[in-house]
PDB file of C-alpha atoms and ligand atoms in Angstrom:
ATOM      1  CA  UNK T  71     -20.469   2.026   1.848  1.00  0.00           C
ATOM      2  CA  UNK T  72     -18.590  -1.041   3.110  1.00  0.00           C
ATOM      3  CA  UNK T  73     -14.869  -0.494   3.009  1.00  0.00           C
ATOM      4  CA  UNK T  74     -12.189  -3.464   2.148  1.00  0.00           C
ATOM      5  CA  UNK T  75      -8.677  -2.311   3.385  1.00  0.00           C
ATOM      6  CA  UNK T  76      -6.649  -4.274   0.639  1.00  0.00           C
ATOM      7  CA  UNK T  77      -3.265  -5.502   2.083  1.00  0.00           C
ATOM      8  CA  UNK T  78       0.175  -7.618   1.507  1.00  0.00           C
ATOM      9  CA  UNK T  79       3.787  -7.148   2.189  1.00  0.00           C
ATOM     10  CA  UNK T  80       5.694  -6.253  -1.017  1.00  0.00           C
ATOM     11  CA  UNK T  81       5.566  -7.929  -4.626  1.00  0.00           C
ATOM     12  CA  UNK T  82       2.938 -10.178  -2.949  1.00  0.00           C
ATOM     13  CA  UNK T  83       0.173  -9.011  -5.462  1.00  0.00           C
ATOM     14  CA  UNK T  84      -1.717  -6.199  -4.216  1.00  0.00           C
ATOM     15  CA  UNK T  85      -1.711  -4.789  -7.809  1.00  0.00           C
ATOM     16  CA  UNK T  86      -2.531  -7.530  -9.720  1.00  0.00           C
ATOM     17  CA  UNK T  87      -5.857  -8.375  -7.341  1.00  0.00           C
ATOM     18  CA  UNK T  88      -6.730  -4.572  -7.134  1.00  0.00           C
ATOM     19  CA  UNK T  89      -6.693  -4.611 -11.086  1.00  0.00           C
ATOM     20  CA  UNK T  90      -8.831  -7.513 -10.927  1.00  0.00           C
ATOM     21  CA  UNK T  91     -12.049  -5.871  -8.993  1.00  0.00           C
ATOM     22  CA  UNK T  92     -11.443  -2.452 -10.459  1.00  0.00           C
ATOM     23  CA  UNK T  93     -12.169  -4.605 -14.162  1.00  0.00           C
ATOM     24  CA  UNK T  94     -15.533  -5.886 -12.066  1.00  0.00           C
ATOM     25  CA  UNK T  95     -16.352  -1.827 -11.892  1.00  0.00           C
ATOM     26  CA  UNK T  96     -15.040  -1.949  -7.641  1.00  0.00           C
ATOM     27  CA  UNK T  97     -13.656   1.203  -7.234  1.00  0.00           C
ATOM     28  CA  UNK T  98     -10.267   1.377  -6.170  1.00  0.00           C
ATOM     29  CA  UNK T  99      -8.400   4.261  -3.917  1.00  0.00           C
ATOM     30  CA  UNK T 100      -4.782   3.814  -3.747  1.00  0.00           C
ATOM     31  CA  UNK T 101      -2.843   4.927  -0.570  1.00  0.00           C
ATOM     32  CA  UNK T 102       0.421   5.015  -2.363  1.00  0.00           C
ATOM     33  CA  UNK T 103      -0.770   7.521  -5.117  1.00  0.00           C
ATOM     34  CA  UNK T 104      -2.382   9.358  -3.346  1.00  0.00           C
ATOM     35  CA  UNK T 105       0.592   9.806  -0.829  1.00  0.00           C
ATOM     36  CA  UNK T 106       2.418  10.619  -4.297  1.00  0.00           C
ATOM     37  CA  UNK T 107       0.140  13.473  -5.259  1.00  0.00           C
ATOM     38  CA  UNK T 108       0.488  15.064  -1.986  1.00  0.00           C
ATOM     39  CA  UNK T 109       4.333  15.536  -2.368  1.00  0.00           C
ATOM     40  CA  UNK T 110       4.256  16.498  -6.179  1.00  0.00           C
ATOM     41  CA  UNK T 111       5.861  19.770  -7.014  1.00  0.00           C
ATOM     42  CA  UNK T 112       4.085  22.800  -4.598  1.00  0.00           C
ATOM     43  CA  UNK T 113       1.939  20.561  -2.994  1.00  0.00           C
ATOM     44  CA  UNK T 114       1.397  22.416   0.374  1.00  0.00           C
ATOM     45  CA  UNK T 115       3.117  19.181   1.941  1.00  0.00           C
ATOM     46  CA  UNK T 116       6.168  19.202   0.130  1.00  0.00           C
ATOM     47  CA  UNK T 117       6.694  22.940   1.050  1.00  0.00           C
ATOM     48  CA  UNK T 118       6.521  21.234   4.557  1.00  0.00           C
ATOM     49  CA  UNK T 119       8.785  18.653   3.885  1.00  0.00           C
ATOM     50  CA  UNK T 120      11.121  21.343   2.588  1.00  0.00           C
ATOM     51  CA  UNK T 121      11.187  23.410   5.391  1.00  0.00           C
ATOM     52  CA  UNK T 122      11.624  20.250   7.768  1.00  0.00           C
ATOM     53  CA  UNK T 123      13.903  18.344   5.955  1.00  0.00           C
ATOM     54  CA  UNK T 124      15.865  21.494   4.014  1.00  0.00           C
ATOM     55  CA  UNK T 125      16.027  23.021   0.560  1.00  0.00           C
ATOM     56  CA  UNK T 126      18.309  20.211  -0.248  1.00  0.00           C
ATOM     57  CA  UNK T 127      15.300  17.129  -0.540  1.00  0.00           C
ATOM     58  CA  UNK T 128      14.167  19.348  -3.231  1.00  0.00           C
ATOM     59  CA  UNK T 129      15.667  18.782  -7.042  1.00  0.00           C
ATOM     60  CA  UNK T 130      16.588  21.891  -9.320  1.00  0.00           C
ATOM     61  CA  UNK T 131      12.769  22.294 -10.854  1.00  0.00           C
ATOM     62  CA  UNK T 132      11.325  22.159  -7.405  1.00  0.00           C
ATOM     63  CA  UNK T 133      10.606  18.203  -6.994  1.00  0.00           C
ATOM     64  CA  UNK T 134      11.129  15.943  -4.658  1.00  0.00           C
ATOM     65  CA  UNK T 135      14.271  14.555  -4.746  1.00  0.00           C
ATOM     66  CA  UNK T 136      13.053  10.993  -3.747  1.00  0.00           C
ATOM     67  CA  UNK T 137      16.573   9.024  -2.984  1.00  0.00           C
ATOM     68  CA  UNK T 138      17.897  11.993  -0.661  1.00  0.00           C
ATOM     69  CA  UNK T 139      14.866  11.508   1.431  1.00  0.00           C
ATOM     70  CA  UNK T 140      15.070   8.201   1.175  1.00  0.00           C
ATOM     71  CA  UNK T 141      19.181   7.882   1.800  1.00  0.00           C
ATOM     72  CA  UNK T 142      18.219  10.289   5.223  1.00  0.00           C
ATOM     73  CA  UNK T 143      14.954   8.083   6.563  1.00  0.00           C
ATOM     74  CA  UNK T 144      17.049   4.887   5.852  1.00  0.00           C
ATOM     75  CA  UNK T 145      19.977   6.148   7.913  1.00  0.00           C
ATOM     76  CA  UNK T 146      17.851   7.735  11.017  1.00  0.00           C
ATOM     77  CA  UNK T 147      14.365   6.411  12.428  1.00  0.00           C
ATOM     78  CA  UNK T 148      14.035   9.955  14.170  1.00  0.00           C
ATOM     79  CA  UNK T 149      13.663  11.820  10.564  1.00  0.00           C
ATOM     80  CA  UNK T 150      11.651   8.758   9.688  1.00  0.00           C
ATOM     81  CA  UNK T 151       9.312   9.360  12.188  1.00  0.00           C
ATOM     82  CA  UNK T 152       9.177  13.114  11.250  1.00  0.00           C
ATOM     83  CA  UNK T 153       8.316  12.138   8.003  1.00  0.00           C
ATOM     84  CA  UNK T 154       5.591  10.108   8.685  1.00  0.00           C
ATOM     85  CA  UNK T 155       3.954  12.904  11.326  1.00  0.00           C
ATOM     86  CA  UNK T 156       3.968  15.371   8.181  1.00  0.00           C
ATOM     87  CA  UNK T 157       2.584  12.772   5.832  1.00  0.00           C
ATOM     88  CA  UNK T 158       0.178   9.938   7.586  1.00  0.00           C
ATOM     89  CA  UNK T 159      -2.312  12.621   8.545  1.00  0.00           C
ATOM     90  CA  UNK T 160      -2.656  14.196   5.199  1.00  0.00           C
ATOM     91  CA  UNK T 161      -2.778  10.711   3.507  1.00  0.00           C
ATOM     92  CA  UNK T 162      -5.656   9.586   5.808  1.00  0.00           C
ATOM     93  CA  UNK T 163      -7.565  12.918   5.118  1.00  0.00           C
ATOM     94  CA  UNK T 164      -7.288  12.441   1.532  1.00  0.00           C
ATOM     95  CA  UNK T 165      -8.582   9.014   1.096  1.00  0.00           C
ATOM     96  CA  UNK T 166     -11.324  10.206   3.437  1.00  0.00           C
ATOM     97  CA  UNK T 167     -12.205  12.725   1.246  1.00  0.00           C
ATOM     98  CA  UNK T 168     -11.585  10.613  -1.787  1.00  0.00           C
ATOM     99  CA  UNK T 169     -13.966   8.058  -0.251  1.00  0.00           C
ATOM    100  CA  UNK T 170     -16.529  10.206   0.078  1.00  0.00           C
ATOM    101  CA  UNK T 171     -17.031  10.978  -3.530  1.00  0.00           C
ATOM    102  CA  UNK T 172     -17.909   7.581  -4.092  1.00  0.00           C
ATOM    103  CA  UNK T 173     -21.331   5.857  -4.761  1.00  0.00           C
ATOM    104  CA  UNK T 174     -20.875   2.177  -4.466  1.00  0.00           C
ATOM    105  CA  UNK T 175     -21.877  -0.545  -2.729  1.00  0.00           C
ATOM    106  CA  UNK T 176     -18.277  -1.088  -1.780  1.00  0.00           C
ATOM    107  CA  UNK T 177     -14.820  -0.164  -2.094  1.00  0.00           C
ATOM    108  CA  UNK T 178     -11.033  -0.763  -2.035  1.00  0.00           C
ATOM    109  CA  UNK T 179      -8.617   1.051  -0.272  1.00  0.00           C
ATOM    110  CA  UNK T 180      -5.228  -0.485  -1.416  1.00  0.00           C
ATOM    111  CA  UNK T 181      -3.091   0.371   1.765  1.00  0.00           C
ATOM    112  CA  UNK T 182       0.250  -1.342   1.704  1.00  0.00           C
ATOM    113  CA  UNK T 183       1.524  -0.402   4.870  1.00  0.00           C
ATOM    114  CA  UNK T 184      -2.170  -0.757   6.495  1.00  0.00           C
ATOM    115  CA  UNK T 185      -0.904  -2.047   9.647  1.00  0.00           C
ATOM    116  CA  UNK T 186       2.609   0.163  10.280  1.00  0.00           C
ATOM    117  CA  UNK T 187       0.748   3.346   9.331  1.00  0.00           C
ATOM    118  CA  UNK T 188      -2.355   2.010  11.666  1.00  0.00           C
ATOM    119  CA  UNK T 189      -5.026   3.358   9.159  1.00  0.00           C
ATOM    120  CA  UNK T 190      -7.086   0.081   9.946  1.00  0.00           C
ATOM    121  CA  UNK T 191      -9.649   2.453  11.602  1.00  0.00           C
ATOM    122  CA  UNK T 192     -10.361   3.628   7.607  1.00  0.00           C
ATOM    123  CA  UNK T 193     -11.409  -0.006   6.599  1.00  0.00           C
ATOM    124  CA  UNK T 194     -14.478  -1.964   7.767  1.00  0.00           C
ATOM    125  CA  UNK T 195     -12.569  -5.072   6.847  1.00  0.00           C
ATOM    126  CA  UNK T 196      -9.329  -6.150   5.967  1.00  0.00           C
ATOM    127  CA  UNK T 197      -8.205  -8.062   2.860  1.00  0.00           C
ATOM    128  CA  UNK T 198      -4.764  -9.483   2.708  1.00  0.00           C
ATOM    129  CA  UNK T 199      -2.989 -10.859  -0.341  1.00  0.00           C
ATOM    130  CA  UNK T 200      -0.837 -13.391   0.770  1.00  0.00           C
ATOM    131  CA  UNK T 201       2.140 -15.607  -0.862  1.00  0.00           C
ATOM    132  CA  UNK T 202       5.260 -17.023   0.495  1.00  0.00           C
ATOM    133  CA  UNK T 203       8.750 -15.304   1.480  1.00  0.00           C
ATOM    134  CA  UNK T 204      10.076 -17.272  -1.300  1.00  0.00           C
ATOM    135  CA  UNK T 205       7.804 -16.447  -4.009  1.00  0.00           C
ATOM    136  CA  UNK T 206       7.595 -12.933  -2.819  1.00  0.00           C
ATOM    137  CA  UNK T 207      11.681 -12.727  -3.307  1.00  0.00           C
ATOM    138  CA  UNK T 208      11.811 -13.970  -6.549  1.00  0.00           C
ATOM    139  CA  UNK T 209       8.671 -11.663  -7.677  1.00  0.00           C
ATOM    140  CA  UNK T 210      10.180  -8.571  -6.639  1.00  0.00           C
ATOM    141  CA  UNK T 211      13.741  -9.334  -8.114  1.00  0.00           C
ATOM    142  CA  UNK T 212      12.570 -10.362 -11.629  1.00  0.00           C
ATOM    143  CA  UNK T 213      10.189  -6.713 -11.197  1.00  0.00           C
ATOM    144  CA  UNK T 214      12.489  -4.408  -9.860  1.00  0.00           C
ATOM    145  CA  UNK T 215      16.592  -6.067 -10.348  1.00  0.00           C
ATOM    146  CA  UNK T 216      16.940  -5.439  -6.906  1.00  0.00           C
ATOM    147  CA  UNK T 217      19.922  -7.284  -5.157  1.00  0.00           C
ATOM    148  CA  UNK T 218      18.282  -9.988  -2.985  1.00  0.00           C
ATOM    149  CA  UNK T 219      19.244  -8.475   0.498  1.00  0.00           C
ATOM    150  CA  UNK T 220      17.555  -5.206  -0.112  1.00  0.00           C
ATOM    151  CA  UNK T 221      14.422  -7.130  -0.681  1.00  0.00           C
ATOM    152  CA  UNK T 222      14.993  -9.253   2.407  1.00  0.00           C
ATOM    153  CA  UNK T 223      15.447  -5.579   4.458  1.00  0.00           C
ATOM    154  CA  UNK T 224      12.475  -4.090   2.966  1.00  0.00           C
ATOM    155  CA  UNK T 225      10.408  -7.207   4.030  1.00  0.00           C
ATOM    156  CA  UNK T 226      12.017  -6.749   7.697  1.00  0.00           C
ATOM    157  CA  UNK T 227      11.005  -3.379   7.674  1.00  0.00           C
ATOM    158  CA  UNK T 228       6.985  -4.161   7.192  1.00  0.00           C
ATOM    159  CA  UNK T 229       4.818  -6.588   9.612  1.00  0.00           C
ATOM    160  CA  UNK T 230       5.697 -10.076   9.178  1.00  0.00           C
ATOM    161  CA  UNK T 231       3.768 -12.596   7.052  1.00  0.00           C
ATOM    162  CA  UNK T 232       2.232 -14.518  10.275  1.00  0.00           C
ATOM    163  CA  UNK T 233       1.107 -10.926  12.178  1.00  0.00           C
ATOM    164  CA  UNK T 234      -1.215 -10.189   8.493  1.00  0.00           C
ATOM    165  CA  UNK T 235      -2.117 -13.489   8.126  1.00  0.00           C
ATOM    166  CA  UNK T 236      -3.711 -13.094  11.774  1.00  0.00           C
ATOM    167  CA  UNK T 237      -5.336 -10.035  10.997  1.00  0.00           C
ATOM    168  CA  UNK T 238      -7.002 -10.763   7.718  1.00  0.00           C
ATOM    169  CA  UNK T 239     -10.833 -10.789   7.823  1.00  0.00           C
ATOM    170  CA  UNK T 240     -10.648 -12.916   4.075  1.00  0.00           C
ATOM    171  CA  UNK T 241      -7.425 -14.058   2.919  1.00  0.00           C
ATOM    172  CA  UNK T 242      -6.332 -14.446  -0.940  1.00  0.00           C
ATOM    173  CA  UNK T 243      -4.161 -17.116  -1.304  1.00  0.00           C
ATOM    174  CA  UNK T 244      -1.783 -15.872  -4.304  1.00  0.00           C
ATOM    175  CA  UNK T 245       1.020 -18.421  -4.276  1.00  0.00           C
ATOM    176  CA  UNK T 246       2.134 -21.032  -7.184  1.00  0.00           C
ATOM    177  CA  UNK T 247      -0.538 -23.687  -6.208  1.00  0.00           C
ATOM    178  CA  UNK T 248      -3.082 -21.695  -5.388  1.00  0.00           C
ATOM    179  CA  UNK T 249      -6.673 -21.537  -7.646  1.00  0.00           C
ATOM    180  CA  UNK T 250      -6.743 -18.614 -10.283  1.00  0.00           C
ATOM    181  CA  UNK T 251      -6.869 -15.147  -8.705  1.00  0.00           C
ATOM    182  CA  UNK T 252      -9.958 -14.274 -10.394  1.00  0.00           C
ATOM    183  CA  UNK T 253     -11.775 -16.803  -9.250  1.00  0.00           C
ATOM    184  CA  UNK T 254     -11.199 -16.056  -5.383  1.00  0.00           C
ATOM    185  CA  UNK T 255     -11.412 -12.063  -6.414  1.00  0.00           C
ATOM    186  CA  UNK T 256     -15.202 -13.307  -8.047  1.00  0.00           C
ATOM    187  CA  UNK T 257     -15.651 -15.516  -5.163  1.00  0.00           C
ATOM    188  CA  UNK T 258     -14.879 -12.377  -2.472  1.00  0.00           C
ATOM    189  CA  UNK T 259     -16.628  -9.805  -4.585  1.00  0.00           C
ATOM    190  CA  UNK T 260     -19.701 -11.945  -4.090  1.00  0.00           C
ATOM    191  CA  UNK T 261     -19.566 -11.730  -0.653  1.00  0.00           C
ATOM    192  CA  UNK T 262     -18.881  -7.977  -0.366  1.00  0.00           C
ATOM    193  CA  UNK T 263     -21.630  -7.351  -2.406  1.00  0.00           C
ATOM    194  CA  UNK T 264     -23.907  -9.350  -0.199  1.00  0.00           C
ATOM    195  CA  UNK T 265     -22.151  -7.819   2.832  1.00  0.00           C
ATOM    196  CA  UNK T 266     -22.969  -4.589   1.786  1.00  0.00           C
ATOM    197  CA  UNK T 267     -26.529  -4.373   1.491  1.00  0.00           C
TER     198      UNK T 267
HETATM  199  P1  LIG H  63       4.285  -3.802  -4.284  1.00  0.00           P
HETATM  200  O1  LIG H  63       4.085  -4.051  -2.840  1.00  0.00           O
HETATM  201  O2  LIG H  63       5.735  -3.770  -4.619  1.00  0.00           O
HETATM  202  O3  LIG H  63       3.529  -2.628  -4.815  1.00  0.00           O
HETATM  203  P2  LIG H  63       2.271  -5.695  -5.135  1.00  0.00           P
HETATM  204  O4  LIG H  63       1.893  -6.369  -3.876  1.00  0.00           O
HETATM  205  O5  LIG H  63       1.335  -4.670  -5.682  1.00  0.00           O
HETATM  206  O6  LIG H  63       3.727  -5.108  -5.065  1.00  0.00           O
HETATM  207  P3  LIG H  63       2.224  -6.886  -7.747  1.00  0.00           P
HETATM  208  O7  LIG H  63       2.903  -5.708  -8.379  1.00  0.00           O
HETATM  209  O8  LIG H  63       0.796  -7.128  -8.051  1.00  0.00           O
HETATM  210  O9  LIG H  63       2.463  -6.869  -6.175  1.00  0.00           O
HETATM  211  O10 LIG H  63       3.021  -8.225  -8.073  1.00  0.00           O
HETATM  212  C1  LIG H  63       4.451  -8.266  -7.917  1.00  0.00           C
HETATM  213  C2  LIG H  63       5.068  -8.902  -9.177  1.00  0.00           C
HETATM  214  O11 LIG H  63       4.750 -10.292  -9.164  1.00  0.00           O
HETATM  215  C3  LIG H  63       4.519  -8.341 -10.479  1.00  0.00           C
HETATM  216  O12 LIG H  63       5.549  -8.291 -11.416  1.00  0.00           O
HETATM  217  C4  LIG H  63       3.437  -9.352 -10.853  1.00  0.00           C
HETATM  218  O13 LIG H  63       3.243  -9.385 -12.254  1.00  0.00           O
HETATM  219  C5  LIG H  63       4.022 -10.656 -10.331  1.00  0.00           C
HETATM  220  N1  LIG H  63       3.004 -11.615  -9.883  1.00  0.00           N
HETATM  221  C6  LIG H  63       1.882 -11.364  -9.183  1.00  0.00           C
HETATM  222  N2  LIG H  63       1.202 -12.498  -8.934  1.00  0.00           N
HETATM  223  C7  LIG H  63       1.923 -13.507  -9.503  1.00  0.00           C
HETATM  224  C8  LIG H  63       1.749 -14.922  -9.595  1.00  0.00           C
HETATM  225  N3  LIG H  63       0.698 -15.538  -9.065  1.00  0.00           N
HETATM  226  N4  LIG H  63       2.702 -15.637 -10.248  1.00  0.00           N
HETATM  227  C9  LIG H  63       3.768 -15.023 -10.779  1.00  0.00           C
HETATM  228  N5  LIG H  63       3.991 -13.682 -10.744  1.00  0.00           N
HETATM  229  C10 LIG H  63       3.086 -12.938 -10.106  1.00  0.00           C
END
């Protein structure tokens, strides 16, 4: 099965294209939920978590108190790190084993952070959705209300715009002037289809 590692820094429209091949029956595995499963309440890796990062990143009921961890990975790169040592691996396992329920001629594997987690060695090719800084910005503040300079951080924090564009093995172009999404998702399934046989 050919596998399309489905990329884009944030609010640039991963979603919204994944949504469009999944309604064209292309299977979708998403990083992000899955990496949510694995820390839901006594998930073997949120015991870990626990016991790395103490009781404390846990809520009353037993959850995972997501702005503590958050507030302590923001403040220190070290604990980041940590985090990402208990987590990456399991993530990786589970879309392998996700992937290998599937029966398809091809798939997506939405990946956000693709290239900071280096999980490009799941993908046979690499997808990225791509719009401008600006447009990205605005996108993410009418979705989330988030003040403009936590946006901007967030968007230092991943690879930049050029280093994806580089990378990408097909390219969808979702800015303002650019022709209707489904038509370059139709366009690309097309070719994966062909690709794949
Ligand atoms: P994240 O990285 O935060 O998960 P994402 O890359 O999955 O985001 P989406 O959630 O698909 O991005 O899109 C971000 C926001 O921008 C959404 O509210 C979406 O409806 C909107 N959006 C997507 N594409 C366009 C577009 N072409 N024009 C205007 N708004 C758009």
């Amino acid at each position: 099965m050919l596998k399309i590692g489905l990329t884009g820094g944030i609010g640039c429209g991963k979603t919204t294209v994944a949504n469009l091949f999944e309604a064209l029956s292309v299977p979708v595995v998403d990083a992000d939920q899955i990496a949510r499963e694995l820390v839901a309440k006594g998930q073997p890796a949120l015991n870990k978590i626990a016991r790395e990062f103490g009781p404390d990143i846990l809520t009353e009921e037993g959850s995972l108190n997501r702005q503590k961890l958050k507030n302590i990975i923001f403040a220190d790169a070290g604990r980041k790190q940590k985090l990402e040592s208990i987590l990456h691996p399991l993530v990786y396992q589970a879309i392998e084993n996700e992937l290998a329920r599937i029966d398809a001629p091809y798939c997506l594997i939405a990946i956000p952070l693709l290239f900071e987690t280096r999980m490009t060695s799941l993908v046979d090719r690499v997808l990225v959705v791509d719009c401008p800084l600006e447009a990205q910005i605005e996108r993410v503040q009418k979705r989330d209300h988030l003040p403009v300079e936590m946006i901007r951080s967030i968007i230092a924090s991943q690879v930049s715009r050029a280093f994806r564009r580089a990378r990408a093995d097909d390219l969808i172009d979702n800015s303002e002037t650019a022709i209707p999404l489904a038509e370059q998702v139709k366009k690309l399934h097309n070719l994966y289809l062909s690709l794949s046989t």
